[in-house]
Coordinates of C-alpha atoms and ligand atoms in Angstrom, one line a residue:
Chain A
M8 CA 23.7 -85.3 -16.6
Q9 CA 23.4 -84.4 -20.4
R10 CA 25.6 -81.6 -20.8
T11 CA 27.5 -82.7 -23.8
S12 CA 24.1 -83.5 -25.8
N13 CA 23.5 -79.4 -25.7
Q14 CA 27.0 -78.9 -26.9
A15 CA 26.1 -81.3 -29.9
S16 CA 23.2 -79.0 -30.7
D17 CA 24.6 -76.0 -30.4
T18 CA 27.0 -77.0 -33.1
K19 CA 24.3 -78.1 -35.3
R20 CA 22.5 -74.7 -35.0
W21 CA 25.5 -72.9 -35.7
S22 CA 26.3 -75.2 -39.0
A23 CA 22.9 -75.2 -40.1
G24 CA 22.6 -71.4 -40.0
A25 CA 25.8 -70.9 -41.4
L26 CA 24.7 -73.4 -44.3
V27 CA 21.8 -71.1 -44.9
F28 CA 23.5 -67.8 -45.1
A29 CA 25.9 -69.4 -47.5
A30 CA 23.2 -70.5 -49.4
L31 CA 21.8 -67.3 -49.5
A32 CA 25.3 -65.8 -50.1
V33 CA 25.2 -68.4 -53.6
V34 CA 21.5 -66.9 -54.3
G35 CA 22.4 -63.6 -54.4
G36 CA 25.3 -64.3 -57.0
M37 CA 23.1 -66.0 -59.0
S38 CA 19.3 -64.6 -59.1
N39 CA 18.2 -61.6 -61.0
A40 CA 17.3 -58.3 -60.4
Y41 CA 13.8 -58.7 -59.4
V42 CA 14.4 -61.7 -57.3
I43 CA 17.4 -59.8 -55.5
S44 CA 15.5 -56.8 -54.7
L45 CA 12.7 -58.4 -53.2
L46 CA 14.6 -60.6 -51.0
T47 CA 16.5 -57.9 -49.9
I48 CA 13.4 -56.7 -48.4
V49 CA 12.7 -60.1 -46.6
L50 CA 16.4 -60.3 -45.1
L51 CA 16.1 -56.7 -43.9
F52 CA 12.8 -57.2 -42.3
T53 CA 14.0 -60.3 -41.1
F54 CA 16.9 -58.3 -39.1
M55 CA 14.3 -55.9 -38.0
G56 CA 11.7 -58.6 -37.0
Q57 CA 14.5 -59.9 -35.0
S58 CA 14.8 -57.1 -33.2
W59 CA 11.2 -56.9 -32.3
N60 CA 11.5 -60.8 -31.7
L61 CA 14.2 -59.6 -29.2
M62 CA 11.8 -57.8 -27.5
L63 CA 8.8 -60.0 -27.3
G64 CA 9.9 -63.4 -27.9
I65 CA 13.1 -63.4 -25.4
G66 CA 11.8 -60.3 -23.2
G67 CA 7.9 -60.2 -23.0
Q68 CA 7.3 -57.0 -23.9
L69 CA 5.0 -56.4 -27.0
S70 CA 5.6 -53.6 -29.6
I71 CA 2.8 -53.0 -32.3
G72 CA 4.6 -49.3 -33.4
H73 CA 8.5 -50.6 -34.2
A74 CA 7.8 -48.4 -37.3
L75 CA 9.0 -46.1 -35.1
F76 CA 12.1 -46.7 -34.5
V77 CA 12.7 -47.9 -38.0
G78 CA 11.7 -44.4 -39.3
I79 CA 14.0 -42.3 -36.4
G80 CA 17.1 -44.8 -37.9
A81 CA 15.9 -44.0 -41.8
Y82 CA 15.9 -40.6 -40.8
A83 CA 18.9 -40.1 -38.8
V84 CA 20.8 -41.3 -41.7
A85 CA 18.6 -39.9 -44.3
I86 CA 19.0 -36.2 -42.9
L87 CA 22.8 -36.6 -42.4
N88 CA 23.5 -37.5 -45.6
I89 CA 21.5 -36.0 -47.6
K90 CA 21.3 -33.0 -46.3
Y91 CA 25.1 -32.8 -44.7
G92 CA 26.8 -35.2 -46.9
V93 CA 27.8 -37.3 -43.9
T94 CA 28.7 -41.1 -44.1
P95 CA 25.8 -43.2 -43.4
W96 CA 27.7 -45.4 -41.2
I97 CA 27.4 -42.1 -38.8
G98 CA 23.8 -41.9 -39.5
L99 CA 22.8 -45.5 -38.5
L100 CA 25.1 -45.1 -35.0
L101 CA 23.2 -41.8 -34.7
G102 CA 19.7 -43.4 -35.1
A103 CA 20.8 -46.3 -32.9
V104 CA 21.4 -44.4 -30.4
I105 CA 18.6 -41.8 -31.1
A106 CA 16.2 -44.6 -31.3
G107 CA 17.6 -46.4 -28.2
F108 CA 17.0 -43.4 -26.4
V109 CA 13.4 -42.7 -27.3
G110 CA 12.7 -46.7 -26.6
A111 CA 14.3 -46.4 -23.3
V112 CA 12.4 -43.7 -22.4
L113 CA 8.8 -44.8 -23.3
A114 CA 9.4 -48.1 -21.7
W115 CA 10.9 -46.1 -18.4
L116 CA 8.1 -43.9 -18.4
S117 CA 5.2 -46.3 -19.0
F118 CA 6.3 -49.3 -16.8
R119 CA 6.9 -46.7 -14.1
F120 CA 3.3 -45.9 -14.0
E121 CA 2.2 -49.3 -14.3
V122 CA 1.3 -48.9 -18.3
R123 CA 2.1 -52.9 -19.2
G124 CA 1.4 -55.8 -21.7
I125 CA -1.1 -54.5 -24.4
Y126 CA -1.2 -51.2 -22.8
F127 CA 2.0 -50.5 -23.4
A128 CA 1.6 -51.7 -27.1
L129 CA -1.3 -49.7 -27.8
L130 CA 1.2 -46.7 -26.5
T131 CA 4.1 -47.5 -29.3
I132 CA 1.5 -47.3 -32.0
A133 CA 0.0 -44.1 -30.5
A134 CA 4.0 -42.7 -30.4
A135 CA 4.6 -43.9 -33.6
E136 CA 1.3 -42.2 -35.3
F137 CA 2.6 -38.9 -33.3
V138 CA 5.9 -38.8 -34.8
R139 CA 4.5 -39.9 -38.1
I140 CA 1.8 -37.2 -38.7
M141 CA 4.6 -34.3 -36.8
F142 CA 7.0 -35.3 -39.4
G143 CA 4.5 -34.9 -42.4
G144 CA 4.2 -31.3 -41.3
W145 CA 8.0 -30.4 -40.2
D146 CA 9.6 -29.0 -43.5
Y147 CA 13.1 -29.4 -42.1
V148 CA 12.5 -33.2 -42.7
G149 CA 11.3 -33.2 -46.0
G150 CA 7.0 -32.7 -44.6
M151 CA 4.9 -35.4 -46.5
Q152 CA 7.5 -35.1 -49.4
G153 CA 10.1 -36.9 -47.5
L154 CA 13.5 -37.1 -48.6
F155 CA 15.3 -38.2 -51.7
Y156 CA 19.0 -39.8 -51.9
Q157 CA 20.3 -39.0 -54.9
A158 CA 20.3 -42.0 -57.8
P159 CA 23.3 -44.2 -57.1
S160 CA 26.2 -43.8 -59.5
G161 CA 26.1 -47.4 -59.7
A162 CA 30.0 -47.4 -58.3
M163 CA 30.3 -49.4 -54.8
D164 CA 31.3 -47.6 -52.1
L165 CA 31.2 -48.7 -48.9
G166 CA 32.4 -45.9 -47.1
M167 CA 29.3 -44.4 -47.6
L168 CA 27.1 -47.1 -48.2
R169 CA 26.2 -47.1 -52.0
G170 CA 26.1 -49.6 -54.6
D171 CA 23.6 -51.3 -57.0
A172 CA 21.1 -53.6 -55.6
R173 CA 23.4 -56.8 -55.5
F174 CA 25.3 -54.8 -53.1
Y175 CA 22.5 -53.8 -50.7
Y176 CA 21.3 -57.4 -50.9
F177 CA 24.5 -58.3 -49.4
V178 CA 24.4 -55.7 -46.8
A179 CA 21.0 -57.0 -45.7
L180 CA 22.6 -61.1 -45.8
A181 CA 25.0 -59.2 -43.6
L182 CA 22.5 -57.8 -41.1
A183 CA 20.2 -60.8 -41.4
A184 CA 23.1 -63.1 -40.5
I185 CA 23.6 -60.7 -37.8
G186 CA 20.2 -60.5 -36.6
V187 CA 20.0 -64.3 -36.3
A188 CA 23.8 -64.8 -34.9
G189 CA 23.2 -62.3 -32.3
T190 CA 19.9 -63.4 -31.0
E191 CA 21.2 -66.9 -30.4
L192 CA 24.2 -65.5 -28.6
I193 CA 21.7 -63.2 -26.5
S194 CA 19.5 -65.8 -26.0
R195 CA 22.0 -67.6 -24.5
S196 CA 23.4 -64.9 -22.4
Y197 CA 23.0 -63.7 -18.8
W198 CA 20.2 -61.3 -20.6
G199 CA 18.9 -63.9 -22.0
Y200 CA 18.1 -66.0 -19.5
V201 CA 17.0 -63.4 -17.1
W202 CA 15.1 -61.8 -20.1
R203 CA 13.0 -65.4 -20.9
A204 CA 12.7 -65.2 -16.9
M205 CA 10.9 -62.0 -16.7
R206 CA 8.8 -63.1 -19.8
D207 CA 7.5 -66.4 -18.2
D208 CA 6.8 -64.8 -15.0
D209 CA 7.3 -61.4 -13.9
E210 CA 6.9 -61.8 -10.4
A211 CA 9.0 -65.0 -10.7
A212 CA 11.5 -63.3 -12.0
R213 CA 11.7 -61.0 -9.8
A214 CA 11.4 -63.2 -6.2
L215 CA 14.7 -64.8 -8.0
G216 CA 16.3 -61.2 -7.7
V217 CA 15.5 -60.1 -11.2
R218 CA 15.5 -56.3 -11.6
T219 CA 13.0 -56.8 -14.1
F220 CA 12.1 -52.7 -14.6
R221 CA 15.9 -52.3 -15.7
H222 CA 15.6 -55.0 -18.1
K223 CA 12.6 -54.5 -19.5
V224 CA 13.5 -50.7 -20.0
L225 CA 16.8 -52.3 -21.4
V226 CA 15.5 -54.9 -23.6
V227 CA 13.2 -52.4 -25.4
S228 CA 16.3 -50.2 -25.6
I229 CA 18.5 -52.4 -27.5
S230 CA 15.3 -53.7 -29.5
A231 CA 14.5 -50.1 -30.6
A232 CA 17.9 -49.4 -31.7
T233 CA 18.9 -52.3 -33.6
A234 CA 15.3 -51.6 -35.3
A235 CA 16.6 -48.2 -36.2
I236 CA 20.1 -49.7 -37.6
G237 CA 17.6 -51.4 -40.0
G238 CA 15.3 -48.8 -40.7
G239 CA 18.4 -46.6 -42.3
V240 CA 19.6 -49.2 -44.6
L241 CA 15.6 -49.8 -46.0
G242 CA 15.9 -45.9 -46.7
L243 CA 18.7 -46.3 -48.6
V244 CA 17.5 -49.0 -50.3
Q245 CA 14.0 -47.5 -51.5
G246 CA 16.3 -44.7 -52.4
A247 CA 13.5 -42.1 -50.8
I248 CA 11.6 -41.5 -47.4
F249 CA 7.9 -40.8 -46.7
P250 CA 6.7 -40.6 -43.3
D251 CA 3.8 -42.6 -44.2
S252 CA 6.1 -45.1 -46.0
I253 CA 8.9 -45.9 -43.1
M254 CA 6.9 -44.7 -40.3
G255 CA 3.0 -46.2 -41.3
M256 CA 1.5 -49.0 -39.4
A257 CA 2.0 -51.0 -42.4
I258 CA 5.9 -51.1 -41.7
S259 CA 5.1 -52.1 -37.2
V260 CA 3.3 -54.6 -39.5
D261 CA 6.1 -56.3 -41.8
V262 CA 8.1 -56.0 -38.9
L263 CA 6.4 -58.0 -36.7
I264 CA 4.9 -60.5 -39.2
G265 CA 8.0 -62.7 -39.6
P266 CA 8.7 -63.4 -36.1
V267 CA 4.9 -64.4 -35.3
V268 CA 4.5 -66.5 -39.0
G269 CA 7.8 -68.1 -38.5
G270 CA 8.4 -68.5 -34.5
L271 CA 8.1 -66.5 -31.6
G272 CA 11.5 -66.5 -29.4
T273 CA 13.6 -68.2 -31.8
A274 CA 16.7 -67.2 -33.7
F275 CA 15.5 -68.4 -37.3
G276 CA 11.9 -67.9 -37.3
P277 CA 11.8 -64.3 -38.5
L278 CA 13.7 -65.4 -41.3
V279 CA 11.6 -68.1 -42.0
G280 CA 8.6 -66.2 -41.3
S281 CA 9.9 -63.5 -43.8
M282 CA 10.6 -65.6 -46.2
A283 CA 7.2 -67.0 -46.4
A284 CA 4.8 -63.9 -45.5
I285 CA 6.8 -60.6 -47.4
P286 CA 7.1 -62.3 -50.6
L287 CA 3.5 -63.6 -50.7
H288 CA 2.6 -60.0 -49.4
H289 CA 4.4 -58.8 -52.6
A290 CA 3.0 -61.4 -55.5
M291 CA -0.8 -60.5 -53.3
G292 CA 0.0 -56.7 -54.0
A293 CA 1.0 -57.2 -57.6
L294 CA -2.2 -59.9 -58.4
G295 CA -4.3 -57.1 -56.9
D296 CA -3.3 -54.4 -59.1
A297 CA -3.7 -56.7 -62.0
L298 CA -7.0 -57.7 -60.9
G299 CA -8.1 -54.3 -59.8
L300 CA -8.3 -55.4 -56.4
P301 CA -6.0 -53.1 -54.1
G302 CA -6.0 -54.5 -50.7
L303 CA -5.8 -58.3 -51.3
N304 CA -2.1 -58.1 -50.1
S305 CA -3.8 -57.2 -46.6
V306 CA -6.0 -59.7 -47.2
A307 CA -3.5 -62.0 -48.1
Y308 CA -1.5 -61.5 -44.6
G309 CA -4.3 -61.8 -42.4
A310 CA -5.3 -65.0 -43.9
V311 CA -1.6 -66.2 -43.4
L312 CA -1.7 -65.0 -39.5
I313 CA -4.9 -66.6 -38.7
L314 CA -3.7 -70.2 -40.6
V315 CA -0.1 -70.0 -38.6
V316 CA -2.1 -69.4 -35.3
W317 CA -4.6 -71.9 -36.2
F318 CA -2.6 -74.5 -37.4
L319 CA 0.9 -73.5 -35.8
P320 CA 0.8 -71.5 -33.0
D321 CA 4.2 -71.5 -32.0
G322 CA 5.0 -70.7 -35.9
I323 CA 6.6 -72.3 -39.0
W324 CA 9.8 -73.1 -37.2
P325 CA 9.3 -74.4 -34.5
S326 CA 7.1 -77.0 -35.9
I327 CA 10.2 -77.9 -38.5
V328 CA 12.2 -78.8 -35.6
R329 CA 9.7 -80.9 -33.9
L330 CA 8.9 -82.7 -37.3
Y331 CA 12.9 -84.0 -36.8
G332 CA 11.9 -85.2 -33.1
A333 CA 13.9 -82.5 -31.0
T334 CA 11.2 -83.4 -28.2
Q335 CA 14.2 -82.3 -25.7
L336 CA 14.3 -79.2 -27.2
P337 CA 12.9 -76.6 -24.1
A338 CA 10.1 -75.0 -26.1
R339 CA 11.3 -71.6 -26.9
G340 CA 9.3 -70.8 -29.7
R341 CA 5.8 -70.2 -28.1
I342 CA 4.3 -67.2 -28.8
P343 CA 4.0 -66.1 -25.3
Q344 CA 0.2 -66.6 -24.2
L345 CA -1.9 -63.2 -23.8
R346 CA -2.2 -63.8 -20.3
K347 CA 1.6 -62.9 -20.0
V348 CA 1.9 -59.9 -22.3
E349 CA -1.3 -58.3 -20.0
E350 CA 0.5 -59.2 -16.5
Chain B
M16 CA 22.3 -65.9 20.3
T17 CA 22.2 -63.2 17.1
A18 CA 18.6 -63.2 15.1
L19 CA 19.3 -63.2 11.2
L20 CA 15.2 -62.3 10.7
E21 CA 12.9 -59.9 13.2
V22 CA 9.4 -59.3 12.0
K23 CA 7.6 -56.9 14.8
N24 CA 4.5 -56.2 15.1
L25 CA 3.8 -56.9 11.0
T26 CA 0.3 -55.9 10.0
R27 CA -1.2 -56.3 6.6
A28 CA -4.7 -55.6 6.4
F29 CA -6.5 -56.3 3.3
V30 CA -9.7 -55.0 2.5
G31 CA -12.5 -56.3 5.3
L32 CA -10.1 -58.6 6.8
V33 CA -6.6 -58.6 8.8
A34 CA -4.6 -61.1 7.3
V35 CA -1.3 -60.8 9.0
N36 CA -2.1 -59.0 12.7
D37 CA 0.8 -57.4 14.9
V38 CA 2.7 -60.4 14.4
S39 CA 6.0 -60.8 16.2
F40 CA 8.6 -63.4 15.7
S41 CA 12.6 -63.6 15.3
L42 CA 14.4 -66.7 13.8
Q43 CA 17.4 -67.8 14.7
A44 CA 20.6 -68.2 12.3
G45 CA 21.3 -71.8 10.9
R46 CA 17.6 -73.0 12.8
I47 CA 14.5 -74.3 10.8
T48 CA 11.4 -72.5 11.9
A49 CA 8.3 -73.9 11.2
L50 CA 5.0 -71.4 10.8
I51 CA 1.8 -73.5 10.9
G52 CA -1.9 -72.3 11.2
P53 CA -4.9 -73.5 9.9
N54 CA -5.8 -72.7 5.7
G55 CA -6.5 -68.8 5.8
A56 CA -4.5 -68.1 8.6
G57 CA -2.3 -65.6 7.3
K58 CA 1.0 -67.7 6.5
T59 CA 1.5 -66.9 2.9
T60 CA 0.9 -63.3 3.6
C61 CA 3.4 -63.4 6.2
F62 CA 6.0 -64.8 3.5
N63 CA 4.9 -62.3 0.7
L64 CA 5.3 -59.5 3.5
V65 CA 8.8 -60.2 4.5
A66 CA 10.2 -61.2 0.9
G67 CA 8.8 -57.7 -0.6
A68 CA 5.7 -59.2 -2.6
L69 CA 3.5 -56.9 -0.4
R70 CA 4.4 -54.0 1.8
P71 CA 3.0 -53.9 5.4
T72 CA 0.4 -51.6 6.5
A73 CA 2.5 -51.6 10.3
G74 CA 5.2 -53.2 11.5
Q75 CA 8.8 -53.4 10.9
V76 CA 10.7 -56.8 9.0
L77 CA 14.5 -56.3 10.0
F78 CA 17.0 -58.9 8.2
E79 CA 20.3 -58.5 9.9
G80 CA 19.4 -55.8 11.6
R81 CA 18.3 -54.0 8.2
S82 CA 14.5 -52.9 7.8
L83 CA 13.2 -54.6 4.4
E84 CA 9.6 -53.1 3.9
R85 CA 10.2 -50.6 1.7
E86 CA 12.5 -52.9 -0.7
P87 CA 11.1 -55.0 -3.8
P88 CA 11.2 -58.5 -3.9
E89 CA 14.5 -58.8 -6.4
A90 CA 16.4 -56.0 -3.5
V91 CA 15.1 -58.5 -0.6
C92 CA 16.5 -61.5 -2.9
R93 CA 19.6 -59.9 -3.3
M94 CA 20.0 -59.1 0.3
G95 CA 19.3 -62.9 1.0
I96 CA 16.7 -64.0 1.4
A97 CA 15.0 -66.4 -1.1
R98 CA 11.2 -67.7 -1.3
T99 CA 9.0 -70.4 -2.8
F100 CA 5.7 -69.9 -3.7
Q101 CA 2.6 -72.2 -2.7
I102 CA 1.4 -72.5 -6.0
V103 CA 4.4 -73.6 -7.9
R104 CA 5.7 -71.0 -10.9
P105 CA 8.2 -72.3 -12.9
M106 CA 9.4 -70.7 -16.4
T107 CA 7.5 -72.7 -18.7
D108 CA 9.1 -72.0 -21.4
M109 CA 12.4 -72.9 -19.8
S110 CA 14.0 -76.2 -19.3
V111 CA 14.4 -77.4 -15.7
L112 CA 18.3 -76.4 -15.7
E113 CA 17.5 -72.6 -17.4
N114 CA 14.7 -72.4 -14.1
A115 CA 17.4 -73.1 -11.7
M116 CA 20.0 -71.1 -13.7
V117 CA 18.0 -67.8 -13.0
G118 CA 18.3 -67.8 -9.8
A119 CA 22.2 -67.9 -9.8
F120 CA 22.3 -64.4 -11.7
S121 CA 21.3 -62.4 -8.9
W122 CA 24.8 -62.6 -8.1
T123 CA 26.9 -63.8 -11.2
T124 CA 26.3 -62.9 -14.7
N125 CA 28.9 -65.4 -16.0
V126 CA 26.9 -68.2 -17.4
K127 CA 29.3 -71.1 -16.8
E128 CA 29.1 -70.2 -13.5
A129 CA 25.2 -70.2 -13.1
R130 CA 24.9 -74.0 -14.6
E131 CA 27.1 -75.2 -12.5
K132 CA 25.4 -73.5 -9.4
A133 CA 21.9 -75.1 -10.7
Y134 CA 23.1 -78.1 -11.5
E135 CA 24.4 -77.8 -7.8
S136 CA 21.0 -76.7 -6.8
L137 CA 18.9 -79.7 -8.8
E138 CA 21.2 -82.2 -7.5
N139 CA 20.4 -81.1 -4.1
V140 CA 16.9 -81.2 -4.4
G141 CA 17.3 -84.8 -6.3
L142 CA 16.5 -83.3 -9.4
A143 CA 20.1 -83.6 -11.7
G144 CA 18.6 -86.1 -13.6
K145 CA 15.8 -84.2 -14.9
A146 CA 17.8 -81.1 -15.8
N147 CA 17.0 -80.9 -19.6
A148 CA 13.7 -81.7 -19.3
R149 CA 10.5 -79.2 -20.1
T150 CA 9.0 -78.3 -16.9
D151 CA 5.4 -79.3 -18.2
Q152 CA 7.4 -83.1 -18.2
L153 CA 8.0 -82.9 -14.3
T154 CA 5.4 -84.1 -11.6
L155 CA 3.9 -82.5 -9.1
P156 CA 6.3 -83.0 -6.5
D157 CA 9.0 -82.4 -9.1
R158 CA 8.2 -79.1 -9.5
K159 CA 7.7 -78.4 -6.2
M160 CA 11.5 -79.4 -6.0
L161 CA 12.7 -77.6 -8.5
E162 CA 10.5 -74.4 -7.1
M163 CA 13.1 -74.9 -3.9
A164 CA 16.2 -75.5 -6.0
K165 CA 15.7 -72.5 -8.5
A166 CA 15.6 -70.6 -4.7
L167 CA 18.7 -72.2 -3.9
S168 CA 20.6 -71.3 -6.6
T169 CA 20.4 -67.7 -5.1
R170 CA 22.6 -68.2 -2.3
P171 CA 20.1 -66.9 0.3
K172 CA 21.1 -66.8 3.7
L173 CA 17.2 -67.5 4.9
L174 CA 14.9 -69.7 2.1
L175 CA 11.3 -69.1 2.8
L176 CA 9.4 -72.5 1.9
D177 CA 5.5 -72.0 1.2
E178 CA 4.4 -76.3 1.7
V179 CA 6.7 -77.5 -0.3
M180 CA 5.7 -80.7 0.9
A181 CA 2.4 -80.5 0.2
G182 CA 1.0 -83.7 -1.9
L183 CA 4.2 -85.6 -1.1
R184 CA 4.1 -89.1 -0.9
P185 CA 5.8 -90.0 2.9
T186 CA 8.7 -91.6 1.4
E187 CA 9.3 -88.6 -1.0
A188 CA 8.6 -85.9 2.0
A189 CA 11.0 -87.8 4.0
G190 CA 13.5 -87.4 1.3
V191 CA 12.8 -83.3 1.5
V192 CA 13.6 -83.6 5.1
G193 CA 16.7 -85.0 4.8
V194 CA 17.4 -82.3 2.6
L195 CA 16.2 -79.5 4.6
H196 CA 18.7 -81.5 7.5
R197 CA 21.5 -81.1 5.6
L198 CA 20.6 -77.6 4.4
A199 CA 20.4 -76.0 7.7
E200 CA 23.7 -77.9 8.8
G201 CA 25.4 -76.1 5.8
G202 CA 24.3 -72.8 7.6
L203 CA 20.8 -71.8 6.0
T204 CA 18.4 -70.3 8.0
I205 CA 14.7 -71.9 7.2
L206 CA 11.4 -71.0 8.0
L207 CA 9.0 -72.8 6.4
V208 CA 5.0 -73.2 6.3
E209 CA 3.9 -77.0 7.0
H210 CA 0.9 -78.9 7.8
V211 CA 1.7 -82.1 8.1
M212 CA 2.5 -81.8 12.2
R213 CA 4.5 -85.0 12.2
I214 CA 6.8 -83.4 9.6
V215 CA 7.0 -80.4 11.6
M216 CA 8.4 -82.4 14.5
E217 CA 10.9 -83.8 12.7
V218 CA 12.3 -80.7 10.8
A219 CA 11.8 -77.5 13.3
S220 CA 13.4 -76.4 16.5
T221 CA 10.7 -73.3 17.2
V222 CA 7.0 -73.5 15.6
V223 CA 5.5 -70.3 15.3
V224 CA 1.5 -70.7 15.3
L225 CA -0.7 -68.3 13.6
H226 CA -4.6 -68.2 13.9
H227 CA -6.8 -65.8 12.2
G228 CA -3.8 -63.8 11.3
A229 CA -2.1 -63.5 15.3
K230 CA 0.2 -65.3 16.5
I231 CA -1.4 -67.3 19.2
A232 CA 1.6 -69.9 20.6
E233 CA 5.6 -69.9 19.9
G234 CA 7.8 -72.7 21.0
K235 CA 9.7 -76.0 21.0
P236 CA 7.0 -78.5 18.4
S237 CA 6.2 -80.6 21.8
E238 CA 5.3 -77.6 23.6
V239 CA 3.4 -76.2 20.8
V240 CA 1.5 -79.3 19.8
A241 CA 0.3 -79.3 23.5
N242 CA -1.3 -76.0 23.5
P243 CA -4.9 -76.1 24.0
A244 CA -4.9 -72.6 22.0
V245 CA -3.4 -74.3 19.4
L246 CA -5.5 -77.7 19.3
E247 CA -8.6 -75.7 19.3
S248 CA -7.9 -73.8 16.6
Y249 CA -6.6 -76.8 14.4
L250 CA -9.5 -78.7 15.8
G251 CA -12.1 -76.3 16.5
A252 CA -13.6 -75.1 19.6
G253 CA -14.5 -77.9 22.3
F254 CA -11.6 -80.4 21.5
H255 CA -9.1 -80.6 24.8
A256 CA -6.6 -83.0 24.2
Ligands
ADP15 N1 -4.3 -60.5 -2.0 C1 -5.4 -60.7 -1.6 N2 -6.2 -59.8 -1.3 C2 -7.2 -60.0 -0.4 N3 -7.5 -61.1 0.7 C3 -6.1 -61.6 0.8 C4 -5.4 -62.0 -0.2 N4 -4.0 -62.2 -0.3 C5 -4.2 -63.7 1.2 N5 -6.4 -62.5 1.8 C6 -6.7 -63.1 2.6 O1 -5.9 -62.8 3.8 C7 -6.1 -64.1 4.5 C8 -4.6 -65.5 4.7 O2 -4.8 -65.9 3.6 P1 -3.2 -66.6 3.5 O3 -2.0 -65.6 4.0 O4 -2.8 -67.2 2.0 O5 -3.5 -67.6 4.4 P2 -2.9 -69.0 4.2 O6 -1.8 -69.1 3.5 O7 -2.2 -69.5 6.0 O8 -3.7 -70.3 4.0 C9 -7.2 -65.3 3.8 O9 -8.4 -64.8 4.1 C10 -6.7 -64.7 2.4 O10 -8.3 -64.9 1.6
MG16 MG1 -0.8 -70.6 2.1

């Protein structure tokens, strides 16, 4: 029996993760403002990508409207803080609770009425677009003009989550670390096992006693709640939020690009994927502006997606792992085929 | 003797055909019963009805006196009925061990406990040595055994086995027969669908025969094989022993 070999690879994975995040902390201490702000976005989308990854890569439920939950979190923090001076910590908590509830209701209604797979995914977009348009016409939340945070005074204030760019970098780094470690822990917990079972084969999981309905609602709800936390911080980092910028389709794409490119269902995939895709997106955006070719960044996204799906269908991270000969590794990183999603 | 499972007038119609037609039988606790019949006789449909994967058109399924017809499969499993699928359904992105752990989560949320139970189930079917393999590295007989291990991890009182020995070599099948006897001695009740009559004769204490969805015979294996109606259903009209 090989119980020990698993423990050895566990230790290896955790040490590798700790090393990566230590290196990122050093980078944060050294880099210039541009790199810092770019990496902050990368790390925030690593965290949000991780929440999306939890839902599809582990729970088998596809969302293409995660901007809804990101937006709920951003607005909860902004409304409470800007209008009422409440600390973002409370906003983050409230945003997570509301998003978790919205996600649960959406999932409950869909799955109850057999709206599954790709149809559920379409429903998530519809819900996100509905709320985005509604917020655009709602004066209380700032309408299309959005909500603006006061310019930071520069002094760090952990209680009010305010500080300079470097401060937000470390907040994002902490979130990303929590996302990676959390995915690893959840994936090997009771939830992780039953979620992966229902992802791989819903009917077979039910035959083994897994109450897949409630677990699907649960995984969507947790994914929504964590995405909202990322959204709340993203709004703070950006200093202003608008329905189109925080709840648009582009956000939904940014959330899922990391895990898809990096490796679905893996703990490191979203980090690797966000590191690869988001800087490219920004660089191409800058290049596009310089060349007078708006939309070059979207083309670049599309190209990266096609290349990865074509050449590394499991994503970048599982391919790296395989290079190092870990053939015994259970194939955890595969993109669940549409067959599974459609069920 | 008390019946663990009672199937009463069970009927399931599909469009244009009655796959299970007014079938009744009961299972004695701790016994191995075989459900036999030609291809398309309705055996798998019968399993699906008992396991909650299909709703009956009419009739009743009583398990320990409780009615099961309206229960979803996960509830049926949690009451103590585990089933295997005729066409194996491993969780493809989970290891063999992880596959076997899933069933244990029907009665525990403790990962360590689930892992121990999974090893025990894998040992029971001779797969413990391949615990860390991926399911696509398993041979078909091994995948069939994994189906059984997954079901055993749920700690069932009743095990429904759908053709787990199909495609196995005689020596491998003999190994499984040994496993089934051991499980039954441990108090497990087993209902199995099996085609090879030699195996049925060896393991089953009772045989239920289906043909075109209807029960045409029930009894001890030796009685059933001597039954002209059974022989006819298997070998076509005109055959007489
Ligand atoms: N879901 C279904 N829809 C329609 N017909 C079905 C379905 N499942 C099984 N059948 C039909 O019911 C009959 C019995 O099938 P089955 O129970 O699989 O037989 P067995 O397991 O004894 O070979 C067959 O004629 C089969 O084609
Ligand atoms: Mg069958």
